[in-house]
Coordinates of C-alpha atoms in Angstrom, one line a residue:
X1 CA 0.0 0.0 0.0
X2 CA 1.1 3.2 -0.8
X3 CA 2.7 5.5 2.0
X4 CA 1.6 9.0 0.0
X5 CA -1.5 10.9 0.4
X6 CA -0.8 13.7 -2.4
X7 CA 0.9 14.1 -5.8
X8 CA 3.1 16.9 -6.4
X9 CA 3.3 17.1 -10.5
X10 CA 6.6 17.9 -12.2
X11 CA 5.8 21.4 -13.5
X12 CA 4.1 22.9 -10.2
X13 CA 7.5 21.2 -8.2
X14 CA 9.5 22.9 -11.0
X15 CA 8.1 26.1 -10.4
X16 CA 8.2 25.9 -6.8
X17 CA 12.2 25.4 -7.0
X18 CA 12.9 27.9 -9.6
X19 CA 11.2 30.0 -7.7
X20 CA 14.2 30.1 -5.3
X21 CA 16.3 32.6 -6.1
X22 CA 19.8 33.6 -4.1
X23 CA 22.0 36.4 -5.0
X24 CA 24.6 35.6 -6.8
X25 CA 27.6 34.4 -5.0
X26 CA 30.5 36.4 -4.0
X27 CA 34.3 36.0 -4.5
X28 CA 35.2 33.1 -3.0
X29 CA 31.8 31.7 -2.1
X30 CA 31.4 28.1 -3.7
X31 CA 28.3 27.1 -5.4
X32 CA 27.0 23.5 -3.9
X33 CA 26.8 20.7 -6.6
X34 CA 23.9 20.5 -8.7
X35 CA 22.1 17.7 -6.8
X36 CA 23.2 19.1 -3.6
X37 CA 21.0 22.6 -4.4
X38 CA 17.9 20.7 -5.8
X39 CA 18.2 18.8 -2.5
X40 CA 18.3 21.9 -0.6
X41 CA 15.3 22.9 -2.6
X42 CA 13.1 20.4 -2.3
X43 CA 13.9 19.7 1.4
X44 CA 13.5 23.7 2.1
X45 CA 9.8 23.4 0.3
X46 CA 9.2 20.1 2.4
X47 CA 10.2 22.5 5.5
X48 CA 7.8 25.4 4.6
X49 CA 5.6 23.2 4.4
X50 CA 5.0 24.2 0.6
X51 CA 5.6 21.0 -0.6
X52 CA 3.0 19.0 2.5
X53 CA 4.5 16.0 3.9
X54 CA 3.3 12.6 2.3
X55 CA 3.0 13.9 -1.3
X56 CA 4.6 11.7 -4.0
X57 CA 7.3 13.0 -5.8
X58 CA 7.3 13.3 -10.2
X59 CA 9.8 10.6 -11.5
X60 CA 13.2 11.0 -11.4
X61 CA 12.8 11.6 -15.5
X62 CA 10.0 13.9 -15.5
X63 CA 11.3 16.2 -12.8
X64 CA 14.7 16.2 -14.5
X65 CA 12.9 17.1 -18.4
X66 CA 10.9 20.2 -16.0
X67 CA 13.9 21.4 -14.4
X68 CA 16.3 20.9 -17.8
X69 CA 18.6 18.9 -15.7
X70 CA 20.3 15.4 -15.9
X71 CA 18.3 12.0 -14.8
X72 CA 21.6 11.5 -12.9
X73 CA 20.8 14.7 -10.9
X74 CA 17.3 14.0 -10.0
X75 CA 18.3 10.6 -8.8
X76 CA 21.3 11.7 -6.6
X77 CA 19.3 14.7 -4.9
X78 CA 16.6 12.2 -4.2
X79 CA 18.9 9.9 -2.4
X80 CA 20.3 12.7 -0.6
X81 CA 17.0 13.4 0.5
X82 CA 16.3 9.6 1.7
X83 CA 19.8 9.5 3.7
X84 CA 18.5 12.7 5.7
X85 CA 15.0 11.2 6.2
X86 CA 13.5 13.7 4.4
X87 CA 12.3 11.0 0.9
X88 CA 10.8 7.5 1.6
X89 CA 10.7 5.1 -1.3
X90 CA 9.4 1.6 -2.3
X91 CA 9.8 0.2 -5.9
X92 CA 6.6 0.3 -7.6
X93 CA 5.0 3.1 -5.3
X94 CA 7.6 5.8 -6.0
X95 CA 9.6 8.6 -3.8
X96 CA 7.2 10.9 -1.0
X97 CA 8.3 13.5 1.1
X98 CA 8.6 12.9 4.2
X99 CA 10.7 14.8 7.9
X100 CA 13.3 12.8 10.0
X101 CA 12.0 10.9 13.3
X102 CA 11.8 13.0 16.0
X103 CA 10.5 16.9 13.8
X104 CA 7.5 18.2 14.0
X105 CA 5.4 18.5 10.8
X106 CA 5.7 21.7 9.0
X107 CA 2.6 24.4 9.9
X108 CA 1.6 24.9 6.0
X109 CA 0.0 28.6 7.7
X110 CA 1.2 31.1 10.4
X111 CA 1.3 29.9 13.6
X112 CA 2.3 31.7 16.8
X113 CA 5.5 30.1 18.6
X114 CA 4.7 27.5 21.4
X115 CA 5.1 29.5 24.6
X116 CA 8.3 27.2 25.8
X117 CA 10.1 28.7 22.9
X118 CA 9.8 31.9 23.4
X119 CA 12.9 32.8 25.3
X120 CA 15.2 31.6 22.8
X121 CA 13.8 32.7 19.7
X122 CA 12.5 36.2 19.0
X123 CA 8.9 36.0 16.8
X124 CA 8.6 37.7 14.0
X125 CA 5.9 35.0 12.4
X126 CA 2.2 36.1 14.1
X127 CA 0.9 39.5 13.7
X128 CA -0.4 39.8 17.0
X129 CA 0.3 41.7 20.1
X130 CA -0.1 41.1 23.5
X131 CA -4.0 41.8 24.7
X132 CA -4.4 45.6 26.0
X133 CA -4.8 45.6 29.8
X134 CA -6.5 46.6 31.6
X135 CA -9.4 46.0 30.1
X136 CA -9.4 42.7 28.6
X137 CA -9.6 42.2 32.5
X138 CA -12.1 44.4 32.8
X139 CA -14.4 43.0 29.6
X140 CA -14.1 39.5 31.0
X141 CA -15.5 40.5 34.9
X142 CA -18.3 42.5 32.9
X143 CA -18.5 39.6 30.5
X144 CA -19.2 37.3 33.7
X145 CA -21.6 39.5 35.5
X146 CA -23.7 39.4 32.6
X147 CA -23.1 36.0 32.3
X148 CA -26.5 34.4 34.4
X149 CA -29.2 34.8 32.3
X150 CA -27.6 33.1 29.1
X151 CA -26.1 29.9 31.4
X152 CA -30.1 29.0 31.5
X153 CA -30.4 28.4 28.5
X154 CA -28.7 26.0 26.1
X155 CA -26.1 28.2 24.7
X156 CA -26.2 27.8 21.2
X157 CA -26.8 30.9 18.9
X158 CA -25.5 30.3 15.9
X159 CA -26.7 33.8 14.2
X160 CA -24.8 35.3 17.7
X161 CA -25.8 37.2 20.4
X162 CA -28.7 39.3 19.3
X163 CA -27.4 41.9 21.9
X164 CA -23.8 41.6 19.7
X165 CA -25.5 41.6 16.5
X166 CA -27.3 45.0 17.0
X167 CA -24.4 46.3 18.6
X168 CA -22.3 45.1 15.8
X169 CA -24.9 46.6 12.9
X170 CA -25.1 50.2 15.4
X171 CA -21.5 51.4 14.9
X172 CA -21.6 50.3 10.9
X173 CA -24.8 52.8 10.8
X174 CA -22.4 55.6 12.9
X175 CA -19.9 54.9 10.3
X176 CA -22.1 56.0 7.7
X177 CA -23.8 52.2 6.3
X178 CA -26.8 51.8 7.7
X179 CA -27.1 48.6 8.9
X180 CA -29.7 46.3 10.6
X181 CA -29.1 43.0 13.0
X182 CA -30.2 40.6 10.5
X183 CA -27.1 41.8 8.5
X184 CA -24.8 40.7 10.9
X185 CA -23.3 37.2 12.1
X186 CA -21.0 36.7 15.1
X187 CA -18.2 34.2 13.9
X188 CA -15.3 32.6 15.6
X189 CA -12.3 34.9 14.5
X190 CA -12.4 36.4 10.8
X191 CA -10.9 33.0 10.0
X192 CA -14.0 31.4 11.0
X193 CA -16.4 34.2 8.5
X194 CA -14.1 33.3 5.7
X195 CA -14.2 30.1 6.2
X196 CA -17.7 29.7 6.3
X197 CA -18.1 32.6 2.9
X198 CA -16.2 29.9 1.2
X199 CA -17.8 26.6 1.5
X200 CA -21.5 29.0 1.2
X201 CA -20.0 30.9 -2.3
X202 CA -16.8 29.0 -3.7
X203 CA -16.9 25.0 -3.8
X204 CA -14.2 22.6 -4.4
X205 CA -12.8 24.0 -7.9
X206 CA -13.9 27.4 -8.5
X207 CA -11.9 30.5 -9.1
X208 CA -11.3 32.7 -6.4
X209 CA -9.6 36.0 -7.2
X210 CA -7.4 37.4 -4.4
X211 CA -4.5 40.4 -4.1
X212 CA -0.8 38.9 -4.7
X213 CA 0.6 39.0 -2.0
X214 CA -2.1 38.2 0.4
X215 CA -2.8 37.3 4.2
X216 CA -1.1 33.6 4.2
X217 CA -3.2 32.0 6.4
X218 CA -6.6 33.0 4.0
X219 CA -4.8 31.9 0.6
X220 CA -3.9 28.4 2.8
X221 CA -7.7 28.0 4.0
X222 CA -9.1 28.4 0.3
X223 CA -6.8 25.7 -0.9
X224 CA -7.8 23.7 1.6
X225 CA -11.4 24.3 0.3
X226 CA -10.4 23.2 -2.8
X227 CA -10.1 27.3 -4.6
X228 CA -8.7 27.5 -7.5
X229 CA -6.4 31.0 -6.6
X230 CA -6.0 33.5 -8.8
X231 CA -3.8 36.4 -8.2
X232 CA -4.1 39.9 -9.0
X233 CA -0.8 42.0 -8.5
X234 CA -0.5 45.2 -6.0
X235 CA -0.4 48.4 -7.4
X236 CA 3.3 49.7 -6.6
X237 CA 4.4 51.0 -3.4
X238 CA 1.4 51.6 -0.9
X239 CA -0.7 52.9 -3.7
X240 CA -3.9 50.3 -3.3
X241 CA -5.0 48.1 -6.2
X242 CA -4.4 48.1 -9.9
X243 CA -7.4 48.6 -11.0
X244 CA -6.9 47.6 -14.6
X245 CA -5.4 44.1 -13.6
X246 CA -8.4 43.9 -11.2
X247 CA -11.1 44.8 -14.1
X248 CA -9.2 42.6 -16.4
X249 CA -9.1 39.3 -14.4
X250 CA -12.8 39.8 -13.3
X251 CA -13.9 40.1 -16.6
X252 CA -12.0 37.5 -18.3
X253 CA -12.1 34.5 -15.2
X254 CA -15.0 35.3 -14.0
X255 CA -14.3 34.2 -10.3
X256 CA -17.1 33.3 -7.8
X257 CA -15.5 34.9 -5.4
X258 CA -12.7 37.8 -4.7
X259 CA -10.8 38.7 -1.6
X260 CA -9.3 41.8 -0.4
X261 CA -8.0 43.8 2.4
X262 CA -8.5 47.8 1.5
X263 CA -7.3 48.7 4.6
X264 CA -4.0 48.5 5.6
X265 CA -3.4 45.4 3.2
X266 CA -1.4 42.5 5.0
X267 CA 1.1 42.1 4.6
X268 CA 2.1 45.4 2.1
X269 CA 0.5 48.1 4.5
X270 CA -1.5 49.9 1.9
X271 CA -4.6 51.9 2.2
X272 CA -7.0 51.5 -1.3
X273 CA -8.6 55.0 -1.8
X274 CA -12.5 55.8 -2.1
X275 CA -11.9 55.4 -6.5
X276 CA -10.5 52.3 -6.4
X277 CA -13.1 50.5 -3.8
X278 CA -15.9 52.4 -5.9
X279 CA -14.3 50.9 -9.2
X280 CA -13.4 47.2 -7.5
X281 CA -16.8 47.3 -6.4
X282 CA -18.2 48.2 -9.7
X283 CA -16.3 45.7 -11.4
X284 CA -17.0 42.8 -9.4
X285 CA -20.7 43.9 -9.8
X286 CA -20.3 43.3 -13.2
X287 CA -18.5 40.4 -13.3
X288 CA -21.0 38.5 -11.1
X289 CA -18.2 38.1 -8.6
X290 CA -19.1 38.4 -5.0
X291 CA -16.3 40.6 -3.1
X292 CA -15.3 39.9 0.4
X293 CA -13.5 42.9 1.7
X294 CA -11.1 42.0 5.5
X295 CA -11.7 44.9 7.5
X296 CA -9.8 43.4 10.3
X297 CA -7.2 46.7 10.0
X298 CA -9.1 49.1 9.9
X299 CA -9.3 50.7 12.9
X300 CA -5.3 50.5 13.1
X301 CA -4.4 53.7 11.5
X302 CA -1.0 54.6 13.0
X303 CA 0.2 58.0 11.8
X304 CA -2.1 61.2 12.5
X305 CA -4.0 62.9 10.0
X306 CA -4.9 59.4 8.3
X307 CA -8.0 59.9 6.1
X308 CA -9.7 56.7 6.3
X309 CA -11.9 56.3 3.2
X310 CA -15.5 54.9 3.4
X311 CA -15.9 51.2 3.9
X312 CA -15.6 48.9 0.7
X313 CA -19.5 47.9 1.4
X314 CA -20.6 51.8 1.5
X315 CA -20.2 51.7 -2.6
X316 CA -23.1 48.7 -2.5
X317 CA -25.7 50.3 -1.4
X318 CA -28.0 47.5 -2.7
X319 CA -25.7 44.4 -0.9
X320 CA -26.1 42.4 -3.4
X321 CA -22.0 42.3 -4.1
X322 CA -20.1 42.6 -1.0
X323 CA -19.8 40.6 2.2
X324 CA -17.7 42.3 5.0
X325 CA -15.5 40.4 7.6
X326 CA -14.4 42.0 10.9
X327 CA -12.9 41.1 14.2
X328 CA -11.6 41.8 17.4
X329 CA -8.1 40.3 17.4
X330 CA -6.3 42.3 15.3
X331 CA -7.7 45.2 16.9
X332 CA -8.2 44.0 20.4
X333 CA -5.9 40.6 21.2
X334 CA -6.0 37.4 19.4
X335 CA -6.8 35.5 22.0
X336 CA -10.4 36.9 21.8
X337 CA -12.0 35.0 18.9
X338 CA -14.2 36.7 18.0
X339 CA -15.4 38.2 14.1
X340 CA -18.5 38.7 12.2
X341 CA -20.0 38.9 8.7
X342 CA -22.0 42.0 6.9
X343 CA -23.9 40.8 4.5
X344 CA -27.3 41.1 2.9
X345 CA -30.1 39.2 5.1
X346 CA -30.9 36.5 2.5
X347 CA -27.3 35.8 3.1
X348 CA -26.6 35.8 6.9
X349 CA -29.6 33.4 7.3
X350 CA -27.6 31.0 4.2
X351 CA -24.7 31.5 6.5
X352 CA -26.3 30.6 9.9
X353 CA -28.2 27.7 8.4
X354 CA -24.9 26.2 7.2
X355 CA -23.2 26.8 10.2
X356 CA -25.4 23.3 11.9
X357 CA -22.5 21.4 10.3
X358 CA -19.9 23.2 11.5
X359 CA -18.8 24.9 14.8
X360 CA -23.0 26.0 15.7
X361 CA -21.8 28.6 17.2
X362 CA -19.3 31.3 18.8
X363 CA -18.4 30.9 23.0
X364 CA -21.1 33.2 24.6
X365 CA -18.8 34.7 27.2
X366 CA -16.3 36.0 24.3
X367 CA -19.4 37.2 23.0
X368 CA -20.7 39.1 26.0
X369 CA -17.0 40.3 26.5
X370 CA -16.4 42.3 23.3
X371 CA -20.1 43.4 23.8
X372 CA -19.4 44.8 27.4
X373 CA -16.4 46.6 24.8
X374 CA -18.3 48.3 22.3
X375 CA -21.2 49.4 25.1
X376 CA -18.8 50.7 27.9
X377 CA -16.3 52.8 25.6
X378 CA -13.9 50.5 26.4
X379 CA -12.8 49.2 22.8
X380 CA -11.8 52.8 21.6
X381 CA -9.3 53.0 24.8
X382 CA -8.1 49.7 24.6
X383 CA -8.2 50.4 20.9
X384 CA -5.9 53.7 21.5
X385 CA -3.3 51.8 23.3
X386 CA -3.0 49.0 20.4
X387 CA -2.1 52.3 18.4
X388 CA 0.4 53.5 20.8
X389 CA 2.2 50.1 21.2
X390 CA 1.9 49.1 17.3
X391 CA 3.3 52.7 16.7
X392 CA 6.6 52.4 18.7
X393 CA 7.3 48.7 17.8
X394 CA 6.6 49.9 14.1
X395 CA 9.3 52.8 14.2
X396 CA 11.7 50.6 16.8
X397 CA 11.5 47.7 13.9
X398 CA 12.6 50.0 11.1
X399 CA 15.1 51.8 12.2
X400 CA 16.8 48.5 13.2
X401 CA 16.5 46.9 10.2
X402 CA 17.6 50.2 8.6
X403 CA 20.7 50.1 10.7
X404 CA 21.6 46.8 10.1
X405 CA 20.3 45.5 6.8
X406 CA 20.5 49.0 4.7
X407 CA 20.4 47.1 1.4
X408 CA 16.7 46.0 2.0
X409 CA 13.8 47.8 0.9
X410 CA 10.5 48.6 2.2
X411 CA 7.7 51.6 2.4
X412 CA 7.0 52.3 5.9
X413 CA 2.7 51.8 6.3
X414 CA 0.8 54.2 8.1
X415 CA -1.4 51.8 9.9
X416 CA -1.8 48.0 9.8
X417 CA 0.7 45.8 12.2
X418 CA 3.0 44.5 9.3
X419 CA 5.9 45.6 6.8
X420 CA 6.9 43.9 3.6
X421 CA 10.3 44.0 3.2
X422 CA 12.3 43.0 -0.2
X423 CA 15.7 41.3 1.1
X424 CA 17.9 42.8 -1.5
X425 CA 18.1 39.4 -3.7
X426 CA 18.0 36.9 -1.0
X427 CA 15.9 34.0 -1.2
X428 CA 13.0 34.8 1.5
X429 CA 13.0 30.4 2.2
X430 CA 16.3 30.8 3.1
X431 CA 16.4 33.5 4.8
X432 CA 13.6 32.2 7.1
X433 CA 15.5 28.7 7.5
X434 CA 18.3 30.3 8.5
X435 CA 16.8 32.8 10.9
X436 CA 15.6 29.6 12.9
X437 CA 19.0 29.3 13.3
X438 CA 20.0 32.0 14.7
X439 CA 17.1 32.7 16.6
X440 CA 14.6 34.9 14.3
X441 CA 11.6 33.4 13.3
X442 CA 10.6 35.2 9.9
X443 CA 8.1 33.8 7.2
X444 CA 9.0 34.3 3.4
X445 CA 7.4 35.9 1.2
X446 CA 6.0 32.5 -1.0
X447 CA 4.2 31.9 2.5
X448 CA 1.8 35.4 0.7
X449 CA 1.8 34.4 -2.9
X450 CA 0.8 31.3 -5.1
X451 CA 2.9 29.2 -6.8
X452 CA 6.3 30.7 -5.6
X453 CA 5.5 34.6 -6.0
X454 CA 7.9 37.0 -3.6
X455 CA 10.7 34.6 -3.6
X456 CA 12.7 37.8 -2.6
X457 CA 10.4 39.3 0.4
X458 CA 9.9 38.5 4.1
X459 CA 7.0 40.0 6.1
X460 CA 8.2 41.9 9.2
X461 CA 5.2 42.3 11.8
X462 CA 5.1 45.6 14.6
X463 CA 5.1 43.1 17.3
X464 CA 8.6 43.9 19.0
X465 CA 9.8 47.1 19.9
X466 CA 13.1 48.2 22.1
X467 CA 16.0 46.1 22.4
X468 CA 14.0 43.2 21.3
X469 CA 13.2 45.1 18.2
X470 CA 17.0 46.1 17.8
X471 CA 17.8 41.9 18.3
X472 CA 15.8 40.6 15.7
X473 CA 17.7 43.2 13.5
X474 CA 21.2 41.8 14.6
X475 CA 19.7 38.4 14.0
X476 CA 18.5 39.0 10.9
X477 CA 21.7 40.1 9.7
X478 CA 23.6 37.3 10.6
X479 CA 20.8 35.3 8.9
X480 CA 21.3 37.3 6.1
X481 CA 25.3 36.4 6.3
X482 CA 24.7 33.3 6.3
X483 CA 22.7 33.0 3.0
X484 CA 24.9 35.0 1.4
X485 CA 28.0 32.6 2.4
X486 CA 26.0 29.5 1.0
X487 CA 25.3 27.9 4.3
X488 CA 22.3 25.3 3.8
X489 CA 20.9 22.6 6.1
X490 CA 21.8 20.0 4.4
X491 CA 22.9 16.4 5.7
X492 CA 20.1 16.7 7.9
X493 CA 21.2 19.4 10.0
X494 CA 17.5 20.3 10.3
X495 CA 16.1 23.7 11.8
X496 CA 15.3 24.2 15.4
X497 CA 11.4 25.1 15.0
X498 CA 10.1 25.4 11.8
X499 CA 8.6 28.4 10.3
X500 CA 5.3 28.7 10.6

């Protein structure tokens, strides 16, 4: 019986591994054998986990006709691969991918460290801050007191609180979009909304248009749902969208859906203005495409004087086109899972009727938590000091990385909680293997693209500041060093932790 559970065909592996580009090497610096850095490739995709554990392998002939390489180096990198445990083999069921004893599988998303790490390795993988006390404190002992009344009955409320629903559909009417409670669905995180907007709008093979790059974990959750991605470039710098790429791929693949982040795009930063959302929305109205628009950033404006433009679903005022995903834990602390949906009514009750076969529902005491929140006043502080913090890890973070890396280059956002860095020719995979050994954990910029895309990035997230900040710079340098000198992990010298 066979040991694989996946296929991996010639030209996507092919793809994957030319994808991987270095700068060139320096005087002195020797270039591994041929086998030796398609090895290294394949092993550094296993690791990423870009290439998933348990996925056979192309032939040793087919691989070598992609890649425009000798049978002879297919077949020595691929018992390379076996005498570091990272290949398994049996005659007449072929080569799969596999990690030595004793390693934990590859996260194919972003993960947060595991707490025991912590002290040894600075992370620079999950967005997220540390929750804004005092008053997640102070939302969970109002949370509790009004706690009584809902532990007599079963529990279950799979639309969400109604008291969080009209509270949630209030402040979308203050900002300017009227909007009732039977618009609104309380969801378990932002992940949980899109999640559910996928399997409701965009079954197993159809075309999903989303912004390259994109949030890593979302583009991993739609090809787990069986998407078929397809990306739409950035326009340059901080600038938004191009807008004729966007009208030209919704008109010409049609995709169910399409996914964007207008505010403070993650991982890039930028801010789409009030034209391109009223021409995105436009298009996509045209197209027949429904647009989810991530407002999880929005209220993370950094810099002062920040005009925020009017939410993406403000330019449908009939809600037939777009759905809109929010949430407390970029905002408020990721520990508090809880999101919700905007969407017509017809929709939301599609949504909630769905939902019997999935989670039924979001944990009540969350619920009454971020309600207690919005009621009291006490998001907009606890809000304020997300700013504060976010702001001084954001300027700490670049001039570090200023200071130590000068030849990389990056836009500084005014808002949002990450910066996309290009690493000056690097390879991104590399650059996050080798940070694991020094003690930065960094994701690569493929972890934000499809099919390879932004080999030469790394996303940097406002989640360190001071000294720490000032670290992961030093660490990232020597990281940085070390790809340039041609160090790999090969012979089964295998990371620490693995990116994640």
């Amino acid at each position: 019986m066979a040991q694989w559970t996946s296929a991996m065909g010639a030209a996507q592996l092919a793809r994957l591994l030319n994808s991987q580009q270095d700068r060139p090497a320096g005087p002195g610096t020797r270039r591994p054998p041929a086998y030796r850095a398609l090895a290294d490739g394949i092993r550094l995709l296993v690791l990423e986990g870009r290439v998933p554990v348990a996925a056979r392998l192309p032939a040793e002939r087919e691989l070598a006709l992609a890649l425009s390489v000798s049978r002879t180096t297919v077949a020595a990198a691929y018992e390379a691969l076996r005498t570091e445990g990272f290949l398994e083999s049996r005659r007449g069921a072929g080569s799969w991918t596999a990690v030595p004893a004793g390693n934990p599988l590859p996260a194919r998303g972003l993960e947060p460290l595991p707490p025991e790490a912590l002290g040894s390795v600075i992370d620079l993988g999950c967005a997220s801050l540390p929750a804004p006390e005092p008053w997640l404190t102070r939302a969970v002992q109002g949370a509790l007191e009004e706690l009584p009344p809902y532990a007599h009955t079963h529990g279950d409320y799979p639309a969400g609180l109604p008291a969080l629903r009209a509270m949630i559909a209030e402040r979308y009417t203050l900002r300017g979009i009227p909007t009732m409670p039977e618009q609104i669905m309380v969801t378990t995180g932002a992940m949980g909304a899109i999640d559910a907007i996928c399997h409701l709008f965009a079954g197993r093979g159809e075309r999903v248009a989303v912004e390259s790059p994109s949030y890593a974990n979302i583009l991993q959750l739609m090809r787990e749902a069986g998407a078929r991605l397809v990306p739409v470039a950035m326009a340059d710098g901080l600038s938004g969208w191009d807008m004729d790429r966007w009208r030209q791929v919704l008109r010409e693949a049609a995709p169910r859906l399409a996914y964007v982040v207008a505010d403070f795009h993650n991982p890039t930063g930028a801010l789409a203005d009030d034209d391109q959302r009223r021409r995105l929305v436009d298009a996509a109205r045209s197209a027949g495409t429904v647009l989810v628009a991530d407002e999880t950033m929005t209220e993370l404006w950094l810099d002062e004087g920040v005009d925020m433009p009017r939410p993406v679903c403000g330019f449908d005022p009939a809600g037939s086109t777009v759905i809109t995903v929010g949430s407390a834990s970029k905002a408020f602390w990721a520990g508090m899972r809880i999101g919700w949906v905007r969407a017509a009514p017809d929709v939301i009750r599609s949504l909630v009727a769905a939902r019997a076969y999935a989670d039924l529902g979001t944990p009540v005491l969350e619920q009454l938590a971020v309600n207690w929140l919005f009621s009291t006043g006490g998001w907009e502080q606890a809000v304020d000091i997300r700013r504060v913090q976010a702001r001084e890890n954001r300027d700490a973070l670049v001039a570090a990385v200023r200071r130590e890396l000068p030849g990389w280059e990056f836009e500084v956002p005014r808002g949002g909680l990450t910066l996309w860095v290009r690493t000056g020719g690097l390879s991104g995979s590399r650059l996050a293997e080798m940070g694991e050994r020094v003690g930065v954990r960094v994701p690569s910029g493929p972890r934000f693209g499809v099919d390879g895309a932004f080999e030469g990035y790394v996303r940097l997230p406002f989640t360190v500041g001071g000294a720490v900040a000032e670290e992961a710079a030093v660490r990232l340098a020597a990281a940085a060093r070390l790809v340039e000198n041609g160090v790999t992990g090969g012979g089964g010298d295998a990371p620490r932790t693995f990116v994640a």
